[in-house]
Tab-separated table of C-alpha atoms and ligand atoms in Angstrom:
chain	number	residue	atom	x	y	z
A	1	MET	CA	5.069	-2.461	7.600
A	2	ALA	CA	6.395	-5.921	5.997
A	3	ARG	CA	9.277	-5.712	8.893
A	4	LYS	CA	11.193	-8.530	9.219
A	5	SER	CA	9.805	-9.837	11.510
A	6	GLN	CA	7.268	-13.008	11.006
A	7	THR	CA	4.496	-11.456	13.943
A	8	ILE	CA	3.196	-8.416	12.629
A	9	ALA	CA	-0.380	-8.230	13.105
A	10	LEU	CA	-2.673	-6.148	11.941
A	11	LEU	CA	-1.545	-2.914	11.824
A	12	ILE	CA	-2.569	0.701	11.057
A	13	PHE	CA	-1.687	3.129	8.903
A	14	PHE	CA	-3.611	6.629	8.351
A	15	VAL	CA	-3.455	7.603	5.129
A	16	ALA	CA	-3.595	11.273	4.111
A	17	VAL	CA	-5.095	12.372	0.683
A	18	ALA	CA	-3.743	14.910	-1.368
A	19	LEU	CA	-5.362	17.988	-1.964
A	20	SER	CA	-5.752	18.839	-4.981
A	21	LYS	CA	-8.275	16.269	-6.104
A	22	THR	CA	-11.231	17.378	-6.720
A	23	SER	CA	-13.002	14.550	-3.180
A	24	TYR	CA	-12.462	11.947	-2.014
A	25	ALA	CA	-14.451	8.949	0.265
A	26	ALA	CA	-13.015	7.599	2.886
A	27	PHE	CA	-11.256	4.289	1.632
A	28	ILE	CA	-9.711	1.143	3.414
A	29	SER	CA	-6.600	-0.051	2.005
A	30	THR	CA	-4.746	-3.295	2.697
A	31	TYR	CA	-1.742	-5.405	1.187
A	32	TRP	CA	-2.351	-8.038	-0.481
A	33	GLY	CA	0.609	-11.005	-0.701
A	34	GLN	CA	2.610	-11.780	1.502
A	35	ASN	CA	0.498	-15.073	2.911
A	36	VAL	CA	-1.150	-17.365	0.887
A	37	SER	CA	-3.550	-18.244	3.992
A	38	GLU	CA	-5.019	-14.408	3.385
A	39	GLY	CA	-7.053	-16.767	0.387
A	40	THR	CA	-6.811	-15.361	-3.116
A	41	LEU	CA	-6.777	-11.426	-4.352
A	42	LYS	CA	-10.754	-12.413	-5.545
A	43	GLU	CA	-11.980	-13.212	-1.807
A	44	ALA	CA	-10.178	-10.041	-0.365
A	45	CYS	CA	-11.895	-8.428	-3.249
A	46	ASP	CA	-15.398	-10.009	-2.642
A	47	THR	CA	-15.302	-8.917	1.825
A	48	GLY	CA	-16.498	-5.426	0.123
A	49	ILE	CA	-14.683	-4.239	3.532
A	50	TYR	CA	-11.148	-2.685	0.807
A	51	ASP	CA	-11.458	-0.231	-1.505
A	52	ILE	CA	-7.461	-0.648	-2.555
A	53	ILE	CA	-6.016	-3.203	-2.732
A	54	ASN	CA	-1.560	-3.076	-2.725
A	55	ILE	CA	-0.118	-6.472	-4.501
A	56	ALA	CA	3.333	-6.833	-2.641
A	57	PHE	CA	5.720	-6.347	-3.304
A	58	LEU	CA	7.513	-5.979	-6.234
A	59	ASN	CA	10.825	-6.526	-4.091
A	60	VAL	CA	13.969	-6.416	-6.899
A	61	PHE	CA	14.469	-3.202	-9.251
A	62	GLY	CA	16.597	-0.913	-10.098
A	63	GLY	CA	20.224	-0.888	-10.575
A	64	GLY	CA	20.130	-3.050	-13.727
A	65	ARG	CA	18.290	-5.390	-12.109
A	66	THR	CA	15.524	-7.472	-13.197
A	67	PRO	CA	12.333	-6.759	-11.865
A	68	SER	CA	10.873	-9.765	-10.130
A	69	MET	CA	7.656	-9.797	-7.875
A	70	ASN	CA	7.464	-12.299	-4.688
A	71	LEU	CA	3.904	-12.857	-3.725
A	72	ALA	CA	4.442	-15.471	-1.077
A	73	GLY	CA	2.936	-19.380	-1.654
A	74	HIS	CA	0.141	-17.747	-3.432
A	75	CYS	CA	1.756	-18.155	-7.019
A	76	ASP	CA	5.753	-18.600	-8.665
A	77	PRO	CA	6.144	-15.908	-10.707
A	78	PRO	CA	9.578	-16.186	-12.546
A	79	SER	CA	7.647	-19.533	-14.129
A	80	GLY	CA	4.678	-17.605	-14.378
A	81	THR	CA	1.737	-18.734	-12.610
A	82	CYS	CA	0.913	-15.632	-11.288
A	83	VAL	CA	-0.621	-14.571	-14.589
A	84	ILE	CA	-3.782	-15.859	-12.344
A	85	PHE	CA	-4.541	-12.811	-11.076
A	86	GLY	CA	-5.083	-10.894	-14.226
A	87	GLU	CA	-8.622	-12.643	-14.175
A	88	GLN	CA	-8.612	-11.291	-10.114
A	89	ILE	CA	-7.598	-7.973	-10.768
A	90	ARG	CA	-10.401	-7.501	-13.533
A	91	TYR	CA	-12.434	-8.330	-11.503
A	92	CYS	CA	-11.934	-6.491	-8.298
A	93	GLN	CA	-11.531	-3.356	-10.335
A	94	ARG	CA	-14.737	-4.319	-11.993
A	95	LEU	CA	-16.369	-4.093	-8.220
A	96	GLY	CA	-14.515	-0.036	-7.998
A	97	ILE	CA	-11.816	-1.672	-6.051
A	98	LYS	CA	-8.352	-0.023	-7.252
A	99	ALA	CA	-5.788	-2.713	-7.431
A	100	LEU	CA	-1.966	-1.780	-7.101
A	101	LEU	CA	1.331	-3.261	-7.309
A	102	SER	CA	3.546	-2.400	-4.100
A	103	LEU	CA	7.077	-1.626	-4.533
A	104	GLY	CA	9.780	-2.925	-2.142
A	105	GLY	CA	8.750	-4.468	1.169
A	106	ALA	CA	11.312	-5.170	4.226
A	107	ILE	CA	12.899	-8.127	1.960
A	108	GLY	CA	13.764	-7.794	-1.687
A	109	THR	CA	17.248	-5.880	-3.197
A	110	TYR	CA	16.265	-2.935	-5.089
A	111	GLY	CA	17.244	0.377	-5.065
A	112	LEU	CA	17.724	3.027	-8.018
A	113	THR	CA	21.362	4.465	-9.068
A	114	SER	CA	20.324	6.977	-11.147
A	115	LYS	CA	18.504	9.005	-12.679
A	116	ASP	CA	18.724	6.908	-16.090
A	117	ASP	CA	17.886	4.054	-13.319
A	118	ALA	CA	14.766	5.570	-12.150
A	119	GLN	CA	13.572	6.538	-16.146
A	120	SER	CA	13.930	2.787	-16.965
A	121	VAL	CA	12.135	1.243	-14.138
A	122	ALA	CA	9.404	3.890	-14.658
A	123	ASP	CA	9.147	2.554	-18.064
A	124	TYR	CA	9.241	-1.158	-16.990
A	125	LEU	CA	6.583	-0.516	-14.892
A	126	TRP	CA	4.274	1.685	-17.255
A	127	GLU	CA	5.256	-1.173	-20.020
A	128	THR	CA	4.510	-4.691	-17.661
A	129	PHE	CA	1.760	-2.723	-15.420
A	130	LEU	CA	0.250	-0.031	-16.276
A	131	PRO	CA	-1.555	0.947	-19.569
A	132	GLY	CA	1.348	1.054	-21.906
A	133	ARG	CA	1.555	-3.129	-21.236
A	134	THR	CA	0.739	-4.562	-25.098
A	135	SER	CA	1.079	-8.144	-23.822
A	136	PRO	CA	0.267	-10.028	-20.944
A	137	GLY	CA	2.886	-9.416	-18.514
A	138	PRO	CA	3.296	-11.242	-14.762
A	139	LEU	CA	0.126	-10.246	-13.425
A	140	GLY	CA	-1.561	-11.446	-16.799
A	141	ASP	CA	-3.680	-9.331	-19.078
A	142	ALA	CA	-5.067	-6.764	-15.571
A	143	THR	CA	-4.060	-3.324	-16.298
A	144	LEU	CA	-2.857	-2.062	-12.132
A	145	ASP	CA	-3.909	1.574	-11.594
A	146	GLY	CA	-1.301	2.533	-9.665
A	147	ILE	CA	1.739	1.901	-7.498
A	148	ASP	CA	2.354	1.881	-4.138
A	149	PHE	CA	5.852	2.949	-1.938
A	150	ASP	CA	6.748	0.674	0.494
A	151	ILE	CA	11.145	1.663	0.306
A	152	GLU	CA	12.063	0.127	3.460
A	153	GLY	CA	15.244	-0.683	2.484
A	154	ALA	CA	18.748	0.584	0.998
A	155	SER	CA	19.201	3.894	-0.890
A	156	ASN	CA	16.833	6.453	-0.588
A	157	LEU	CA	17.782	8.172	-4.048
A	158	TYR	CA	15.942	8.857	-7.050
A	159	TYR	CA	12.505	7.727	-6.092
A	160	ASP	CA	11.059	11.313	-6.067
A	161	ASP	CA	12.577	11.022	-10.009
A	162	LEU	CA	10.720	7.552	-10.435
A	163	VAL	CA	6.895	8.884	-9.263
A	164	ARG	CA	8.291	12.010	-11.339
A	165	PHE	CA	8.819	9.794	-13.964
A	166	LEU	CA	4.949	7.651	-13.406
A	167	LYS	CA	2.799	10.788	-13.126
A	168	GLU	CA	4.888	12.203	-16.454
A	169	LYS	CA	3.240	9.162	-18.429
A	170	SER	CA	-0.143	9.763	-17.002
A	171	GLU	CA	-1.475	12.840	-14.469
A	172	SER	CA	-3.752	9.191	-14.058
A	173	VAL	CA	-1.701	6.456	-12.575
A	174	TYR	CA	-2.468	6.171	-8.803
A	175	LEU	CA	0.438	6.683	-6.386
A	176	SER	CA	0.752	6.272	-3.041
A	177	ALA	CA	3.184	6.041	-0.376
A	178	ALA	CA	3.743	3.644	2.941
A	179	PRO	CA	6.356	5.968	5.070
A	180	GLN	CA	6.930	5.161	8.866
A	181	CYS	CA	5.639	7.915	10.808
A	182	PRO	CA	8.908	9.440	12.510
A	183	PHE	CA	9.044	12.726	9.800
A	184	PRO	CA	10.025	13.060	7.308
A	185	ASP	CA	11.020	9.550	6.309
A	186	TYR	CA	14.845	8.630	5.271
A	187	HIS	CA	13.328	6.471	2.125
A	188	LEU	CA	10.239	8.268	1.154
A	189	GLY	CA	10.450	11.969	2.080
A	190	PRO	CA	12.216	13.414	-0.897
A	191	ALA	CA	9.670	11.350	-3.240
A	192	ILE	CA	6.735	12.839	-1.409
A	193	ASP	CA	8.235	16.512	-1.081
A	194	THR	CA	6.981	16.065	-5.067
A	195	GLY	CA	3.350	16.655	-4.149
A	196	LEU	CA	2.423	14.313	-6.748
A	197	PHE	CA	1.311	10.879	-4.631
A	198	ASP	CA	-2.619	10.760	-3.936
A	199	ALA	CA	-2.699	9.261	-0.731
A	200	VAL	CA	-0.063	9.034	1.683
A	201	GLY	CA	-0.783	5.954	4.608
A	202	VAL	CA	1.774	6.587	7.181
A	203	GLN	CA	2.854	3.721	9.502
A	204	PHE	CA	1.993	4.494	13.406
A	205	TYR	CA	3.311	0.973	14.262
A	206	ASN	CA	6.863	-0.465	15.426
A	207	ASN	CA	8.112	2.953	15.510
A	208	PRO	CA	8.683	3.626	19.344
A	209	PRO	CA	9.277	7.497	18.804
A	210	CYS	CA	5.703	7.792	16.993
A	211	GLN	CA	3.515	5.378	17.065
A	212	TYR	CA	-0.360	5.405	19.367
A	213	HIS	CA	1.346	4.277	22.868
A	214	ASP	CA	0.854	1.611	25.258
A	215	ALA	CA	-1.517	-0.436	22.896
A	216	ALA	CA	0.156	-3.967	23.741
A	217	GLU	CA	-0.621	-6.656	21.612
A	218	ASP	CA	1.861	-9.621	21.266
A	219	ALA	CA	1.510	-9.169	16.990
A	220	ALA	CA	3.213	-5.865	16.797
A	221	PRO	CA	6.512	-6.489	18.780
A	222	ALA	CA	7.396	-3.560	18.448
A	223	GLY	CA	4.384	-1.740	19.291
A	224	GLY	CA	1.959	0.432	18.642
A	225	TYR	CA	-1.224	-1.854	17.969
A	226	ILE	CA	-4.239	0.251	17.936
A	227	THR	CA	-7.591	-1.772	19.235
A	228	VAL	CA	-10.798	-1.050	17.117
A	229	GLY	CA	-12.556	0.714	20.647
A	230	ASN	CA	-9.090	2.712	21.123
A	231	LEU	CA	-9.388	3.289	17.363
A	232	THR	CA	-12.688	4.219	16.565
A	233	SER	CA	-13.779	5.917	20.017
A	234	TYR	CA	-10.540	8.322	20.431
A	235	VAL	CA	-8.139	8.438	16.943
A	236	LEU	CA	-10.449	8.442	14.146
A	237	PRO	CA	-12.849	11.867	15.995
A	238	VAL	CA	-10.257	13.387	16.054
A	239	ILE	CA	-7.787	12.724	12.953
A	240	LYS	CA	-11.598	12.883	10.385
A	241	LYS	CA	-11.567	16.445	11.537
A	242	SER	CA	-8.438	17.000	9.523
A	243	ALA	CA	-9.300	17.986	5.903
A	244	LYS	CA	-6.837	15.630	4.396
A	245	TYR	CA	-7.803	12.458	6.791
A	246	GLY	CA	-7.939	9.473	3.737
A	247	GLY	CA	-9.070	6.680	5.462
A	248	VAL	CA	-7.011	3.783	7.170
A	249	MET	CA	-4.692	1.384	5.300
A	250	LEU	CA	-4.053	-2.136	7.043
A	251	TRP	CA	-0.890	-4.622	7.043
A	252	SER	CA	-2.372	-7.189	6.066
A	253	ARG	CA	-5.032	-8.798	4.682
A	254	SER	CA	-3.742	-12.050	6.206
A	255	PHE	CA	-3.746	-10.727	9.498
A	256	ASP	CA	-7.227	-8.739	8.757
A	257	LYS	CA	-8.845	-11.999	7.744
A	258	GLU	CA	-8.073	-13.601	11.339
A	259	THR	CA	-8.930	-10.831	13.225
A	260	GLY	CA	-11.897	-9.515	10.773
A	261	TYR	CA	-10.428	-5.833	12.358
A	262	GLY	CA	-10.967	-3.932	8.525
A	263	ALA	CA	-14.754	-4.480	8.911
A	264	SER	CA	-14.964	-3.883	12.578
A	265	ILE	CA	-13.924	-0.273	11.792
A	266	LYS	CA	-15.548	-0.136	8.032
A	267	PRO	CA	-18.511	1.196	9.259
A	268	PHE	CA	-16.857	4.395	11.426
A	269	ILE	CA	-13.933	5.206	8.462
A	270	HIS	CA	-17.068	7.435	7.068
A	271	GLU	CA	-19.952	6.314	8.410
A	272	ASP	CA	-20.951	10.465	8.473
A	273	GLY	CA	-21.173	9.967	4.898
A	274	LEU	CA	-18.854	12.820	4.388
A	275	VAL	CA	-17.248	13.168	1.138
A	276	TYR	CA	-13.913	15.307	1.919
A	277	SER	CA	-13.041	17.500	-0.740
A	278	SER	CA	-10.233	20.520	-1.063
B	1	NAG	C1	-0.243	-16.740	7.413
B	1	NAG	O1	-1.776	-16.822	7.975
B	1	NAG	C2	-1.288	-17.422	9.181
B	1	NAG	C3	-3.047	-17.515	9.444
B	1	NAG	O2	-3.142	-16.600	9.720
B	1	NAG	C4	-0.514	-17.136	10.581
B	1	NAG	O3	-0.693	-18.615	11.129
B	1	NAG	C5	0.819	-16.868	10.495
B	1	NAG	O4	1.528	-16.752	11.248
B	1	NAG	C6	1.251	-16.061	9.149
B	1	NAG	N1	2.846	-16.028	8.490
B	1	NAG	C7	3.316	-14.659	8.623
B	1	NAG	C8	4.367	-15.203	7.467
B	1	NAG	O5	3.107	-13.988	8.712
B	2	NAG	C1	-7.834	1.126	24.398
B	2	NAG	O1	-7.122	-0.186	24.162
B	2	NAG	C2	-6.605	-0.520	25.587
B	2	NAG	C3	-5.645	-1.627	25.795
B	2	NAG	O2	-4.554	-1.067	25.328
B	2	NAG	C4	-8.385	-1.193	26.700
B	2	NAG	O3	-7.677	-1.973	27.927
B	2	NAG	C5	-9.161	-0.148	26.517
B	2	NAG	O4	-10.679	-0.856	27.086
B	2	NAG	C6	-8.863	0.530	25.088
B	2	NAG	N1	-10.147	1.451	25.338
B	2	NAG	C7	-11.153	1.271	24.334
B	2	NAG	C8	-12.615	2.050	24.132
B	2	NAG	O5	-11.642	-0.103	23.619
């Protein structure tokens, strides 16, 4: 998703949900945090489009590094100005929207070097962003609902351990993964094999071997952009038949604000009122 190219537009992930859960309404999730023109988190939540928002990114972690976030022009984590989003996260949660912290992204310095390292990152996440938090963190006094894994760089090791350690903290920590569509995903394959993710949003763009073919759009330089019409007429009717269909994930709030894509597809995500259950 956040590839180095700055020109990627609104792009689609299809989300598969874990069947072990009792029931799910299909959802729309998006990434927020990489372009200040997208507006605040509160504005994104007030649109009523999204069920899950991935705050992107914690792009420095592991290997003994001091973890740090990058939220583009929204705020400056080192100087503590991102605490303003604490109140907005709690606002979104009161609307029933889950807020996750997204790890990784295309630009950053991250990677796990051992099982112990995975344990210390799990401890850090639990104590800084999740219910183990006892004092305000980089996002103020908000407690996030979970963690999204958008691991695109460096090593693929020990993410399975990180996932296990996070679920050991609490079953209720919501975990999502954003692999590329070539299967198995190089970075997240072993982590996905743990079976512990609550949702997996697969990146079906900028992946020529497996993306939606022949939908051209300047914004998706390596292809795979799906028009609203193609999505609602051809793609959703097919994937909604899968018991694992969980909805659609969009990159990103910024492009969605520009295009209105999420609002256009929203009625088709679960228009039949189905709840997909195990
Ligand atoms: C940020 O959003 C603006 C306006 O929507 C857009 O023109 C610009 O290309 C975006 N920048 C990046 C880095 O995506
Ligand atoms: C599907 O997308 C193509 C362009 O990529 C477009 O020409 C066609 O009209 C679209 N079909 C629908 C039903 O929107």
